[in-house]
Coordinates of C-alpha atoms and ligand atoms in Angstrom, one line a residue:
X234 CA -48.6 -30.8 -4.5
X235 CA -45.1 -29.9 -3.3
X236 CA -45.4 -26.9 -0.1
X237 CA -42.3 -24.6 -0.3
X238 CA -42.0 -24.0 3.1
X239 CA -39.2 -21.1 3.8
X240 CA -36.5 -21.4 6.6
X241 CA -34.8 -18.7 8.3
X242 CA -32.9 -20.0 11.1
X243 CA -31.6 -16.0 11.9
X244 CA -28.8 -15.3 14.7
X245 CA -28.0 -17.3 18.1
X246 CA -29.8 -20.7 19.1
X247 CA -31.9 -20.5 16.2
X248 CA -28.9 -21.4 14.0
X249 CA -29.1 -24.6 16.2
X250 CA -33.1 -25.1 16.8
X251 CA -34.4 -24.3 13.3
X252 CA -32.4 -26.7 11.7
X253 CA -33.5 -29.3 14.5
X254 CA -36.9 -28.9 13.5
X255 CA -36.1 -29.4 9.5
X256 CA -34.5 -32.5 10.4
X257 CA -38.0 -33.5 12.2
X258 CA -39.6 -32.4 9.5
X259 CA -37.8 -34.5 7.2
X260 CA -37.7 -37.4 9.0
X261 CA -42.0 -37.4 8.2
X262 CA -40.8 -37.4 4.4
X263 CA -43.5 -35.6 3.1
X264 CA -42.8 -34.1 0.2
X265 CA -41.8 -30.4 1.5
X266 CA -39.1 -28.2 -0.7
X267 CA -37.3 -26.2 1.9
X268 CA -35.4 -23.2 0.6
X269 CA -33.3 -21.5 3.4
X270 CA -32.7 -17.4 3.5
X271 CA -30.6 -15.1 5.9
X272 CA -31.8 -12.3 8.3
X273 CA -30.8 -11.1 11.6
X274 CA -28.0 -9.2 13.0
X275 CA -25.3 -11.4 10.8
X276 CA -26.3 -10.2 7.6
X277 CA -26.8 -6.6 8.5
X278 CA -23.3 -6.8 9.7
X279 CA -22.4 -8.7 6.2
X280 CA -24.8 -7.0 3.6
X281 CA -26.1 -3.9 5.7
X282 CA -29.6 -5.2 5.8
X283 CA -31.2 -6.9 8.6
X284 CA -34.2 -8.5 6.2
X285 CA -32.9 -8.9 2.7
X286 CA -35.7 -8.2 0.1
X287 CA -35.1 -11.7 -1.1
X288 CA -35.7 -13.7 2.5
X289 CA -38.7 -10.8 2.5
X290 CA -39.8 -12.1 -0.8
X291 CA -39.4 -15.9 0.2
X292 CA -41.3 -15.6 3.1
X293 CA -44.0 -14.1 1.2
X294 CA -44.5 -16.6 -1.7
X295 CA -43.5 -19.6 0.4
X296 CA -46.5 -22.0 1.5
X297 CA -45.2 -21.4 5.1
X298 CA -42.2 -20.1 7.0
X299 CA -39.8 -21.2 9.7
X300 CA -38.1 -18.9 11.8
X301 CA -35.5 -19.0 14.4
X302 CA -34.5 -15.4 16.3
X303 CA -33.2 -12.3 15.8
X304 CA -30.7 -10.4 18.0
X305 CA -30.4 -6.5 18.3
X306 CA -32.4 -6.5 14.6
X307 CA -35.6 -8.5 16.3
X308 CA -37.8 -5.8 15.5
X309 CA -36.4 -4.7 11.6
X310 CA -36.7 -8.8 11.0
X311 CA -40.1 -10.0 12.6
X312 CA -41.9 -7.0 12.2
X313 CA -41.6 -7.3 8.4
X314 CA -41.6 -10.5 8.1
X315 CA -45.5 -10.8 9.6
X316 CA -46.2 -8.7 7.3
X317 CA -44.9 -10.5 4.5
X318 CA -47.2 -13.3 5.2
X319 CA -50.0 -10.5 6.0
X320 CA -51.1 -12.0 9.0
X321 CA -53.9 -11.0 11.1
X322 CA -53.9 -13.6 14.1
X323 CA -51.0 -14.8 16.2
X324 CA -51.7 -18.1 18.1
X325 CA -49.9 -18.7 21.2
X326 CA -50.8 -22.1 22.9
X327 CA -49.8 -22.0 26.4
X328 CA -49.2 -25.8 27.3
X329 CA -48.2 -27.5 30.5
X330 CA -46.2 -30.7 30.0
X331 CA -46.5 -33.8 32.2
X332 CA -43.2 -33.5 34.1
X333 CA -41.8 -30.6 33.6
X334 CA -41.9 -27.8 36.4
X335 CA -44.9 -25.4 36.2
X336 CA -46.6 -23.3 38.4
X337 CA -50.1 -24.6 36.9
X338 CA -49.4 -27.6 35.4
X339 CA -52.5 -28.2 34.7
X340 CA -52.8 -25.3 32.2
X341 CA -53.8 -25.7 28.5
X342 CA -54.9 -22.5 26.7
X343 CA -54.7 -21.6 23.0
X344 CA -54.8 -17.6 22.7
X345 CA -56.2 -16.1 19.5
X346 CA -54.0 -12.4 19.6
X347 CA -55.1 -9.9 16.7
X348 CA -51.7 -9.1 15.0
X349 CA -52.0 -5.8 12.9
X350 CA -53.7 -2.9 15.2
X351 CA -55.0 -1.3 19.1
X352 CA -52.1 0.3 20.8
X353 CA -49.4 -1.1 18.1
X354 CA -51.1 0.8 15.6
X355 CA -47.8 3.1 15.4
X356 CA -49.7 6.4 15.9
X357 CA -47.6 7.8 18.1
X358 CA -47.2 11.8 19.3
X359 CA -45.3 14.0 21.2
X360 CA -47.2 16.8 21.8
X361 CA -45.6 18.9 23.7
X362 CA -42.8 18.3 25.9
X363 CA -45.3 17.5 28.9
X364 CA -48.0 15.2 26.8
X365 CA -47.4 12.0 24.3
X366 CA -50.6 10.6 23.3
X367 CA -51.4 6.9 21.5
X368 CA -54.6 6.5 18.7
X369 CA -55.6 3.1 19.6
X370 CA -57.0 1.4 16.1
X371 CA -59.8 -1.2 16.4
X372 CA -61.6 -2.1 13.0
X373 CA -64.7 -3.8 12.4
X374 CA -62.6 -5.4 9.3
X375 CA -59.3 -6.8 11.6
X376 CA -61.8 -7.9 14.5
X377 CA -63.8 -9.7 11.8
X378 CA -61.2 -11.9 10.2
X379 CA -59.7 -12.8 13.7
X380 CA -63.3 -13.7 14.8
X381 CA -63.8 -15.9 11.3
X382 CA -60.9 -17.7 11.7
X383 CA -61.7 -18.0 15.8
X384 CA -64.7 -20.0 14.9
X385 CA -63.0 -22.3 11.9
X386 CA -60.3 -22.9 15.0
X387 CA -62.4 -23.8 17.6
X388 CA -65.1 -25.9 14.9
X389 CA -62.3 -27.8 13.5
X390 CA -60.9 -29.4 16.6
X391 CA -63.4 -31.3 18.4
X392 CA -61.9 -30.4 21.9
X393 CA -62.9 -27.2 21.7
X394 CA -66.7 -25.9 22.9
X395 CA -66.2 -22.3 21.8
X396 CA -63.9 -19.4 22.9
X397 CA -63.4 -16.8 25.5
X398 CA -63.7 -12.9 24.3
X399 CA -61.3 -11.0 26.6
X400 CA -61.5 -7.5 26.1
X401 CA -61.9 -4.2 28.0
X402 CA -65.3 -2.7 26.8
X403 CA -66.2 -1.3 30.1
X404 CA -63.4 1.0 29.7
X405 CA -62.4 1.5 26.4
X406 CA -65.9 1.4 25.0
X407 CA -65.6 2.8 21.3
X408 CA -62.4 0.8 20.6
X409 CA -63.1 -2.5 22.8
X410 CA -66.7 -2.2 22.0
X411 CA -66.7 -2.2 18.8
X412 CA -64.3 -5.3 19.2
X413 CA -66.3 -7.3 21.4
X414 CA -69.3 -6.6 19.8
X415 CA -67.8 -7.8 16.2
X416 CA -66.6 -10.6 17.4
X417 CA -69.6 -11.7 19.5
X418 CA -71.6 -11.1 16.2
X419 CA -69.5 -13.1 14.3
X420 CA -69.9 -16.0 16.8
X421 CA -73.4 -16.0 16.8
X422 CA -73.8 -15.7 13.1
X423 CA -71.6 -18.9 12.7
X424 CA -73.3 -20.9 16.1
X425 CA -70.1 -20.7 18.3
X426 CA -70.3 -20.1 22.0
X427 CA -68.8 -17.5 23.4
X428 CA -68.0 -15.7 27.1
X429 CA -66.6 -12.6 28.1
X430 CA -64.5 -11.9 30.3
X431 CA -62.7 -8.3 31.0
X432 CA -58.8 -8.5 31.1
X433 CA -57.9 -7.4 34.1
X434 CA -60.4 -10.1 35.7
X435 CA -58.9 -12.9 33.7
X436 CA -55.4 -12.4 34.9
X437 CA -56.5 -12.9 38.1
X438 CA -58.9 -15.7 37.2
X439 CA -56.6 -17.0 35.2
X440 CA -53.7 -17.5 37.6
X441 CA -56.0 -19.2 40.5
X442 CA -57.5 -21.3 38.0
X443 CA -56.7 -22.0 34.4
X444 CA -58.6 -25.0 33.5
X445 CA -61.6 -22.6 33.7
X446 CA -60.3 -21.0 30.1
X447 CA -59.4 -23.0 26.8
X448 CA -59.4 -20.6 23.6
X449 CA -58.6 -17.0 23.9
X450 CA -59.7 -14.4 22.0
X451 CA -58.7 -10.5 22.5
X452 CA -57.0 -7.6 21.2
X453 CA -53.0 -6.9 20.2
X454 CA -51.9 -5.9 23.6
X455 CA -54.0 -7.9 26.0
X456 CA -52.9 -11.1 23.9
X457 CA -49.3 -9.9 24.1
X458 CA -49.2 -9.2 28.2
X459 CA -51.6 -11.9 28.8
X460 CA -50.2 -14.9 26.9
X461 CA -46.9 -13.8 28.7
X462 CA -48.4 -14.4 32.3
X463 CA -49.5 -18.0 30.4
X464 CA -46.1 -18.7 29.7
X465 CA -44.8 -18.0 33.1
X466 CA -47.8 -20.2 34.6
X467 CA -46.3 -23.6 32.4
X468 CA -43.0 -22.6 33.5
X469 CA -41.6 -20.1 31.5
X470 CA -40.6 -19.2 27.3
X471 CA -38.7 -21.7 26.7
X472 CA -41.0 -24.7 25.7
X473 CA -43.5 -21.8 24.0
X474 CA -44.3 -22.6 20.2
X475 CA -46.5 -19.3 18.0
X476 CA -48.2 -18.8 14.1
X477 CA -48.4 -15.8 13.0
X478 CA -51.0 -16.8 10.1
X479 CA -52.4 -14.9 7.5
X480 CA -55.1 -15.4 4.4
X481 CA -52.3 -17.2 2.1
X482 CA -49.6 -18.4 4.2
X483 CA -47.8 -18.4 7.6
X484 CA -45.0 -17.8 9.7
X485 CA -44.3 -20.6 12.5
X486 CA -41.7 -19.3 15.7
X487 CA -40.5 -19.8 18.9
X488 CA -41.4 -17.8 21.7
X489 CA -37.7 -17.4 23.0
X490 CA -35.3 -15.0 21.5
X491 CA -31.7 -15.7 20.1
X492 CA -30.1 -16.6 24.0
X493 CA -26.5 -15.5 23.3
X494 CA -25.7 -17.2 26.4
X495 CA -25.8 -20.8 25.5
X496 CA -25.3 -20.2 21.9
X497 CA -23.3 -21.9 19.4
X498 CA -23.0 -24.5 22.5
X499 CA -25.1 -26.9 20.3
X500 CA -27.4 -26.9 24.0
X501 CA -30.3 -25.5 22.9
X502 CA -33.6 -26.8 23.7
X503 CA -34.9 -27.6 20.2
X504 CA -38.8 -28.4 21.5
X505 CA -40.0 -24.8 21.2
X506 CA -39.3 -24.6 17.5
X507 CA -40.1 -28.7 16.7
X508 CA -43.4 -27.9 18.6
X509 CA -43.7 -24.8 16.1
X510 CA -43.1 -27.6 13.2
X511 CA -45.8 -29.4 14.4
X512 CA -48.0 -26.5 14.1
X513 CA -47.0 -25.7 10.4
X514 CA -47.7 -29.3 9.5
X515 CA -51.0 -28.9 11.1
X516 CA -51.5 -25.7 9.2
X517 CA -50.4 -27.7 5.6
X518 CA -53.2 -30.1 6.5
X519 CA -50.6 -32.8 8.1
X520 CA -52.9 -33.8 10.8
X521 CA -51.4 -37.0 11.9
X522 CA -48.2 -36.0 11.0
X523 CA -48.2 -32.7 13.3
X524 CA -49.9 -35.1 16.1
X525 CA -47.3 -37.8 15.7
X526 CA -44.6 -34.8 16.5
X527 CA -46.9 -33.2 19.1
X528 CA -46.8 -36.7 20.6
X529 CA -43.0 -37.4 20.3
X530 CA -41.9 -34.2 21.8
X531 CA -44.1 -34.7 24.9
X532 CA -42.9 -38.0 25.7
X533 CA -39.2 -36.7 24.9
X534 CA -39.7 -34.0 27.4
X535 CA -41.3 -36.5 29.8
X536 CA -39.0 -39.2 29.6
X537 CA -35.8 -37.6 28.1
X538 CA -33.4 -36.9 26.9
X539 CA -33.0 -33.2 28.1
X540 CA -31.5 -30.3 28.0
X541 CA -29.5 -28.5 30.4
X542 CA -32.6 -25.8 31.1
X543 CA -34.7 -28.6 32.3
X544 CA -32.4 -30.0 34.2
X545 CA -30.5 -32.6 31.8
X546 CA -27.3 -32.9 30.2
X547 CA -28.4 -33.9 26.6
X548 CA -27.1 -31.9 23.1
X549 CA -29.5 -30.0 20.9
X550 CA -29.0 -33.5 18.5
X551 CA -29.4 -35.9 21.1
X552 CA -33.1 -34.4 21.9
X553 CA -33.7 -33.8 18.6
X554 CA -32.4 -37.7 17.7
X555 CA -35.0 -38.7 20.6
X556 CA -38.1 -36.9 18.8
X557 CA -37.4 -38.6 15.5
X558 CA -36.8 -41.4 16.6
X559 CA -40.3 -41.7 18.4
X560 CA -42.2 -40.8 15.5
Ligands
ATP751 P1 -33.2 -12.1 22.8 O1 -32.8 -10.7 23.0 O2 -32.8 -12.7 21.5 O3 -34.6 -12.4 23.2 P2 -32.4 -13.0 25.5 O4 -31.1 -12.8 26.1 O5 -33.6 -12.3 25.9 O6 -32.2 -12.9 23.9 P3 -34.0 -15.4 25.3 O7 -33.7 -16.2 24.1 O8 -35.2 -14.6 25.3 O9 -32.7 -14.6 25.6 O10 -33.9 -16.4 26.5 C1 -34.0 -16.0 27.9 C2 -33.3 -17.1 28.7 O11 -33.9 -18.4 28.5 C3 -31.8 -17.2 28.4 O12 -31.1 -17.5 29.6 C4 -31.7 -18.4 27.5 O13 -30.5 -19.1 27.6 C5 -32.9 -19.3 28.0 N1 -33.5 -20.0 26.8 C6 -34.3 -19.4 25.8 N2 -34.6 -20.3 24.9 C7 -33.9 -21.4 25.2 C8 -33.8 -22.7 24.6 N3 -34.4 -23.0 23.4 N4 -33.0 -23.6 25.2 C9 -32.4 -23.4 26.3 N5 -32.5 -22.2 27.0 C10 -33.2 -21.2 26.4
MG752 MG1 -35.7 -12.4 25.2

């Protein structure tokens, strides 16, 4: 069967990076149709619209998406667009590699964020001039599905023992309770172990000592603010791959934004997004194929060729010539 997977390369470096990762993609020659669509800040200035309904429609009948950056229209494009794929989990690995700088090098955590509700419910008010108030939205149907697909995560992968619930129940008990104690449930139910740990004690615990965590499950916000600090502990967003997966289909990014400042230089690091490839192939059911490029990008980024933000000199092509041809 022939997976249409959807590529929207968007504004900035991810004109340069997404196409970087097609070529690696092709190079596997597996038999993938990629169609390509626009959004971003170009075509609103062009067409008006940030997220044509036809890219919106793409993304959401496509077996899987690739997508670059957005500029000023970040929000108007991704926004939508994880909703066209209707997903309900974002996974953010948080990976040191064997010689690049990192504060922990020797972190390797996979976090499990819920993707549609808590604080970015959008039910916002303004009161009165003095008070603004937040609802914060926690259902026993959203904490289910991320818990489900939690326990198919860490069962599949055999170098995984089970996952950590970080959460604030203490606190927030209706909301985070109700959370925790879904997920917990769902664990149980399915024979996956599980440990809790409150958020504000795993960013401390998780600084001093990584290798004490491995899978990550929690709530919208804590996965946001907390795979953040990840990323700063295995040296920044730059190397950062994320899914945003739903029941159907997916949507496969980098962490890093558009970077106006080396764009169009042809400069761009192109791992963040080829590690993203990787992931999509291992999403298809391309197993070797996503290790293979796992595999070829860490020894790229261990033995070169590099670019400029890790200290190199190399082109966008030349690394992503050095992944393919280690593959
Ligand atoms: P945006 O608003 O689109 O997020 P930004 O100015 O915040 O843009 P980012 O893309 O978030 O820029 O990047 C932050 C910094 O990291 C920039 O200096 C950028 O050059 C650098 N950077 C980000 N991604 C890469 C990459 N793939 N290769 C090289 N440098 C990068
Ligand atoms: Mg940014």
């Amino acid at each position: 069967m022939t997976h249409e997977i959807a590529v929207i390369p968007g504004d900035g470096i991810g004109q340069e990076v997404t196409p970087a990762a097609v070529d690696v993609l092709e190079a596997l020659e597996i038999d993938f149709e990629f169609v390509e669509a626009d959004a971003g800040d170009a075509v609103l200035e062009e067409t008006g619209e940030a997220l044509p309904q036809e890219t919106y429609d793409l993304a959401a009948s496509a077996d899987a998406t690739l997508f670059g950056a957005a500029g000023e229209t970040a929000a108007d494009v991704i926004l939508p667009l994880r909703d066209a794929v209707d997903s309900f989990v974002n996974i953010r690995p948080a990976k040191a590699y064997p010689g690049i700088d990192a504060v922990r090098p020797e972190t390797d955590l996979v976090f499990l964020r819920e993707n549609t509700e808590g604080v970015y419910s959008g039910l916002e008010d303004r009161l009165t001039q003095d008070v603004s108030t937040l609802t914060r939205v926690v259902t026993e149907t959203a904490s289910r599905d991320l818990a489900e697909f939690a326990c198919d995560y860490v069962s599949e992968a055999d170098e995984h023992d089970g996952f950590s619930i970080v959460h604030k129940a203490n606190v927030m008990r209706e909301t985070d309770g109700l959370f925790r104690d879904t997920v917990k449930s769902v664990a149980d139910e399915e024979g996956v172990e599980t440990d809790e740990v409150l958020m504000d004690a795993f960013a401390t615990r998780v600084c001093l000592d990584p290798e004490q965590f491995d899978v990550i499950v929690c709530p919208n916000l804590a996965g946001d603010v907390l795979s953040d600090l990840a990323a700063g502990l295995v040296g920044g967003l730059g190397l950062l791959p994320s899914a945003n997966v739903g029941p159907d289909r997916a949507l496969f990014e980098p962490v890093h934004g558009t970077a106006p400042d080396i764009a169009g230089e042809g400069v761009a690091n192109p791992a963040a997004t080829i590690i993203s490839a990787a992931m999509l192939l291992e999403y298809l059911g391309y197993d070797e194929e996503s290790e293979a490029v796992h595999e070829a990008v860490e020894a790229t980024l261990e033995e070169g060729p590099r670019t400029a933000d890790l200290g190199g000199d190399a082109s966008t092509e030349d690394v992503t010539n050095a992944v393919i041809d280690r593959l």
